Amino acid sequence: MENNSERVAALDRLCELVETLRSPEGCPWDKKQTPQSMRGPLVEETFEAVDAVTENNPSHAKEELGDLLFNLILTAYIYEQRGDFSISQMADDVRTKLIGRHPHVFGGEKKDWDLIKRNEEGRKCDFVLDEVPKGFPPVLKAYKYLSKAAKNGFEWPDVNCSFNKVQEEFEEVKEAVGLDSKHLEEEVGDLLLSVVNMCRMLSVNPDVALERAVSKFYRRYKFVCDGMKEDSGKSMTDLWDEAKQNGL
């Protein structure tokens, strides 16, 4: 591993680059950004970094995590220029917070992680689910809501109960087919929520599981489409089965 001075020097150089880009002589795009306008790039770069990590490609991960780091520092520097807070204050605050959340490592009274978060500045909520950001994507929000509720005692006795709940919701979806569209939408939503809860009880991250399934569908359907272009005489179903047999 690199030594501390190398790490600090590299981060300083990146911060200096951001300062240059935001200077009067800097880049027009970087100069016009605001914290609000940086929301999109932050989300995009986060997903690209997650994709690179999922690929298990260290070179690609290094590139995408670097892009994300740049966008984080750029956003923080905009706040610094406005006089809201400095990058060093941000870094010190998160360091202090993490030390407080790891009393088992740094010493101190051992407390529940969620309790520590709840007592931190800006984390005080009257209702436990309000601790989950409202801007989370639906699947992630559902997972967090269900996790919070479970820690608060609202939990199935065992995973078999969640299997039964999924089956129950599935049957209700079938019964709702052909009826009012709003009712069907509601029942499908209940089914999805029950599946997310099943994932949670099985210690499976639903976002990661769904991403794997989507990527698998992409590979197999591409195989099907490529096969159809070759006019092999095989049906789409035959090509799909072949894709599965090939491990795609």
Coordinates of C-alpha atoms in Angstrom, one line a residue:
M1 CA 0.0 0.0 0.0
E2 CA 1.1 3.6 -0.6
N3 CA 2.3 5.7 2.3
N4 CA 0.2 8.5 3.8
S5 CA 2.2 11.3 2.2
E6 CA 1.7 9.9 -1.3
R7 CA -2.1 9.7 -0.7
V8 CA -2.3 13.2 0.7
A9 CA -0.2 14.6 -2.2
A10 CA -2.4 13.0 -4.8
L11 CA -5.6 14.3 -3.2
D12 CA -4.1 17.8 -2.9
R13 CA -3.3 17.7 -6.6
L14 CA -6.9 16.7 -7.4
C15 CA -8.2 19.5 -5.2
E16 CA -5.9 22.0 -6.9
L17 CA -7.2 20.8 -10.3
V18 CA -10.7 21.5 -9.2
E19 CA -9.7 25.0 -8.0
T20 CA -8.2 25.7 -11.4
L21 CA -11.3 24.4 -13.3
R22 CA -13.5 26.7 -11.1
S23 CA -11.2 29.7 -11.4
P24 CA -12.0 32.7 -13.8
E25 CA -9.6 31.2 -16.3
G26 CA -11.0 27.7 -15.9
C27 CA -13.5 25.5 -17.8
P28 CA -16.8 27.1 -18.7
W29 CA -18.7 23.9 -17.8
D30 CA -17.1 23.5 -14.4
K31 CA -17.5 27.2 -13.6
K32 CA -21.3 27.3 -14.2
Q33 CA -22.1 24.3 -12.0
T34 CA -24.0 24.5 -8.8
P35 CA -24.7 21.9 -6.1
Q36 CA -28.2 21.4 -7.7
S37 CA -26.8 20.9 -11.2
M38 CA -24.2 18.4 -9.9
R39 CA -27.0 16.0 -8.7
G40 CA -27.3 14.4 -12.1
P41 CA -23.5 13.8 -12.6
L42 CA -23.2 12.4 -9.0
V43 CA -26.0 9.9 -9.6
E44 CA -24.6 8.9 -13.1
E45 CA -21.0 8.5 -11.8
T46 CA -22.2 6.5 -8.8
F47 CA -24.0 4.0 -11.1
E48 CA -21.1 3.8 -13.4
A49 CA -18.8 3.1 -10.5
V50 CA -21.1 0.4 -9.2
D51 CA -21.2 -1.2 -12.7
A52 CA -17.4 -1.2 -12.8
V53 CA -17.2 -2.9 -9.3
T54 CA -19.8 -5.4 -10.4
E55 CA -17.7 -6.3 -13.5
N56 CA -14.9 -7.2 -11.1
N57 CA -12.5 -5.2 -13.3
P58 CA -10.0 -3.3 -11.1
S59 CA -8.8 -1.1 -14.0
H60 CA -12.3 0.0 -14.9
A61 CA -13.2 0.4 -11.2
K62 CA -10.2 2.7 -10.6
E63 CA -11.3 4.9 -13.5
E64 CA -15.0 5.1 -12.5
L65 CA -14.3 5.6 -8.8
G66 CA -11.8 8.3 -9.8
D67 CA -14.6 10.0 -11.8
L68 CA -16.9 9.8 -8.8
L69 CA -14.2 11.2 -6.5
F70 CA -13.7 14.2 -8.9
N71 CA -17.4 15.0 -8.9
L72 CA -17.6 14.7 -5.2
I73 CA -14.7 17.1 -4.7
L74 CA -16.0 19.5 -7.3
T75 CA -19.4 19.6 -5.6
A76 CA -17.9 20.1 -2.2
Y77 CA -15.6 22.9 -3.5
I78 CA -18.6 24.8 -4.9
Y79 CA -20.0 24.8 -1.3
E80 CA -16.5 26.0 -0.1
Q81 CA -16.5 28.8 -2.6
R82 CA -20.0 29.9 -1.4
G83 CA -18.7 29.9 2.2
D84 CA -21.0 27.1 3.4
F85 CA -18.2 24.7 4.5
S86 CA -14.7 23.7 3.4
I87 CA -13.5 20.4 2.0
S88 CA -11.3 19.9 5.1
Q89 CA -14.3 20.6 7.4
M90 CA -16.4 18.0 5.5
A91 CA -13.5 15.5 5.7
D92 CA -13.1 16.1 9.5
D93 CA -16.8 15.9 10.1
V94 CA -17.2 12.5 8.4
R95 CA -14.1 11.3 10.2
T96 CA -15.5 12.3 13.6
K97 CA -18.8 10.8 12.8
L98 CA -17.3 7.5 11.8
I99 CA -15.2 7.3 14.9
G100 CA -18.3 7.8 16.9
R101 CA -20.1 5.1 15.0
H102 CA -17.3 2.6 15.7
P103 CA -16.9 2.6 19.5
H104 CA -15.9 -1.1 19.2
V105 CA -12.8 0.0 17.3
F106 CA -11.9 3.4 18.8
G107 CA -13.1 2.9 22.3
G108 CA -16.1 4.4 24.1
E109 CA -19.6 3.3 25.0
K110 CA -21.0 0.6 22.7
K111 CA -24.3 1.7 21.2
D112 CA -26.6 0.5 18.4
W113 CA -25.6 1.9 15.0
D114 CA -29.0 3.2 14.2
L115 CA -29.3 4.8 17.7
I116 CA -26.0 6.6 17.1
K117 CA -27.2 7.9 13.7
R118 CA -30.5 8.9 15.2
N119 CA -28.8 11.1 17.8
E120 CA -26.5 12.8 15.3
E121 CA -27.1 16.4 14.2
G122 CA -29.7 16.4 11.4
R123 CA -30.6 12.8 12.0
K124 CA -33.3 13.3 14.7
C125 CA -36.6 12.0 13.4
D126 CA -39.9 11.5 15.2
F127 CA -40.7 8.5 12.9
V128 CA -38.1 5.8 12.2
L129 CA -38.9 5.6 8.5
D130 CA -38.2 9.3 8.1
E131 CA -34.5 8.5 8.5
V132 CA -34.6 7.0 5.0
P133 CA -34.0 9.6 2.3
K134 CA -37.1 10.2 0.2
G135 CA -35.1 10.5 -2.9
F136 CA -33.9 6.9 -2.9
P137 CA -35.0 4.7 -5.8
P138 CA -38.2 2.7 -5.0
V139 CA -36.4 -0.7 -4.6
L140 CA -33.7 0.7 -2.3
K141 CA -36.3 2.7 -0.3
A142 CA -38.5 -0.4 0.1
Y143 CA -35.4 -2.4 1.4
K144 CA -34.5 0.4 3.8
Y145 CA -38.0 0.8 5.1
L146 CA -38.4 -2.9 5.7
S147 CA -35.0 -3.1 7.4
K148 CA -35.9 -0.2 9.7
A149 CA -39.2 -1.7 10.6
A150 CA -37.6 -5.1 11.3
K151 CA -35.1 -3.6 13.7
N152 CA -38.0 -1.8 15.4
G153 CA -39.6 -5.2 16.0
F154 CA -42.0 -5.4 13.0
E155 CA -40.7 -8.7 11.6
W156 CA -41.8 -12.2 10.4
P157 CA -40.9 -15.0 12.8
D158 CA -39.0 -16.8 10.0
V159 CA -38.3 -16.6 6.3
N160 CA -41.0 -19.2 5.5
C161 CA -43.5 -16.6 6.4
S162 CA -42.1 -14.3 3.8
F163 CA -42.4 -17.1 1.2
N164 CA -46.1 -17.5 2.1
K165 CA -46.6 -13.7 1.9
V166 CA -45.1 -13.6 -1.6
Q167 CA -47.4 -16.4 -2.7
E168 CA -50.4 -14.6 -1.1
E169 CA -49.6 -11.4 -2.9
F170 CA -49.1 -13.3 -6.2
E171 CA -52.6 -14.8 -5.9
E172 CA -54.0 -11.4 -5.3
V173 CA -52.4 -10.0 -8.4
K174 CA -54.0 -12.8 -10.4
E175 CA -57.4 -12.0 -8.9
A176 CA -56.9 -8.3 -9.8
V177 CA -56.2 -9.0 -13.5
G178 CA -59.0 -7.5 -15.6
L179 CA -60.3 -5.3 -12.8
D180 CA -59.6 -1.6 -12.2
S181 CA -56.1 -0.7 -13.3
K182 CA -55.4 1.2 -10.1
H183 CA -56.3 -1.8 -8.1
L184 CA -54.0 -4.0 -10.2
E185 CA -51.2 -1.6 -9.8
E186 CA -51.6 -1.6 -6.1
E187 CA -51.6 -5.4 -5.9
V188 CA -48.5 -5.6 -8.1
G189 CA -46.8 -3.1 -5.8
D190 CA -47.7 -5.2 -2.8
L191 CA -46.1 -8.2 -4.6
L192 CA -42.9 -6.4 -5.3
L193 CA -42.7 -5.2 -1.7
S194 CA -43.1 -8.7 -0.4
V195 CA -40.4 -9.9 -2.8
V196 CA -38.0 -7.2 -1.5
N197 CA -38.8 -8.3 2.0
M198 CA -38.1 -11.9 1.2
C199 CA -34.7 -10.7 -0.3
R200 CA -34.0 -8.9 3.0
M201 CA -34.7 -12.0 5.1
L202 CA -32.5 -14.1 2.8
S203 CA -29.7 -11.5 3.2
V204 CA -29.8 -10.8 -0.6
N205 CA -29.6 -7.2 -1.8
P206 CA -32.6 -6.8 -4.2
D207 CA -30.9 -4.1 -6.2
V208 CA -27.8 -6.3 -6.8
A209 CA -29.9 -9.3 -7.5
L210 CA -32.1 -7.4 -10.0
E211 CA -29.1 -5.9 -11.7
R212 CA -27.6 -9.4 -12.2
A213 CA -30.9 -10.6 -13.6
V214 CA -31.1 -7.7 -16.0
S215 CA -27.5 -8.2 -17.2
K216 CA -28.2 -11.9 -17.7
F217 CA -31.3 -11.0 -19.8
Y218 CA -29.2 -8.6 -21.8
R219 CA -26.7 -11.2 -22.7
R220 CA -29.2 -13.9 -23.5
Y221 CA -31.5 -11.6 -25.6
K222 CA -28.5 -10.3 -27.5
F223 CA -27.6 -13.9 -28.3
V224 CA -31.1 -14.5 -29.5
C225 CA -31.1 -11.4 -31.7
D226 CA -27.7 -12.2 -33.2
G227 CA -28.9 -15.7 -33.9
M228 CA -32.1 -14.4 -35.7
K229 CA -29.9 -12.2 -37.9
E230 CA -27.9 -15.2 -39.0
D231 CA -31.2 -16.8 -40.2
S232 CA -30.2 -20.1 -38.6
G233 CA -33.8 -21.4 -38.8
K234 CA -33.9 -21.6 -35.0
S235 CA -36.8 -20.0 -33.1
M236 CA -36.3 -17.4 -30.5
T237 CA -37.1 -20.0 -27.8
D238 CA -34.5 -22.4 -29.2
L239 CA -31.9 -19.6 -29.2
W240 CA -32.8 -18.6 -25.7
D241 CA -32.4 -22.2 -24.5
E242 CA -29.1 -22.3 -26.3
A243 CA -27.9 -19.2 -24.6
K244 CA -28.8 -20.7 -21.2
Q245 CA -26.9 -23.9 -22.1
N246 CA -23.9 -21.8 -23.0
G247 CA -23.9 -20.2 -19.6
L248 CA -24.9 -16.7 -20.8

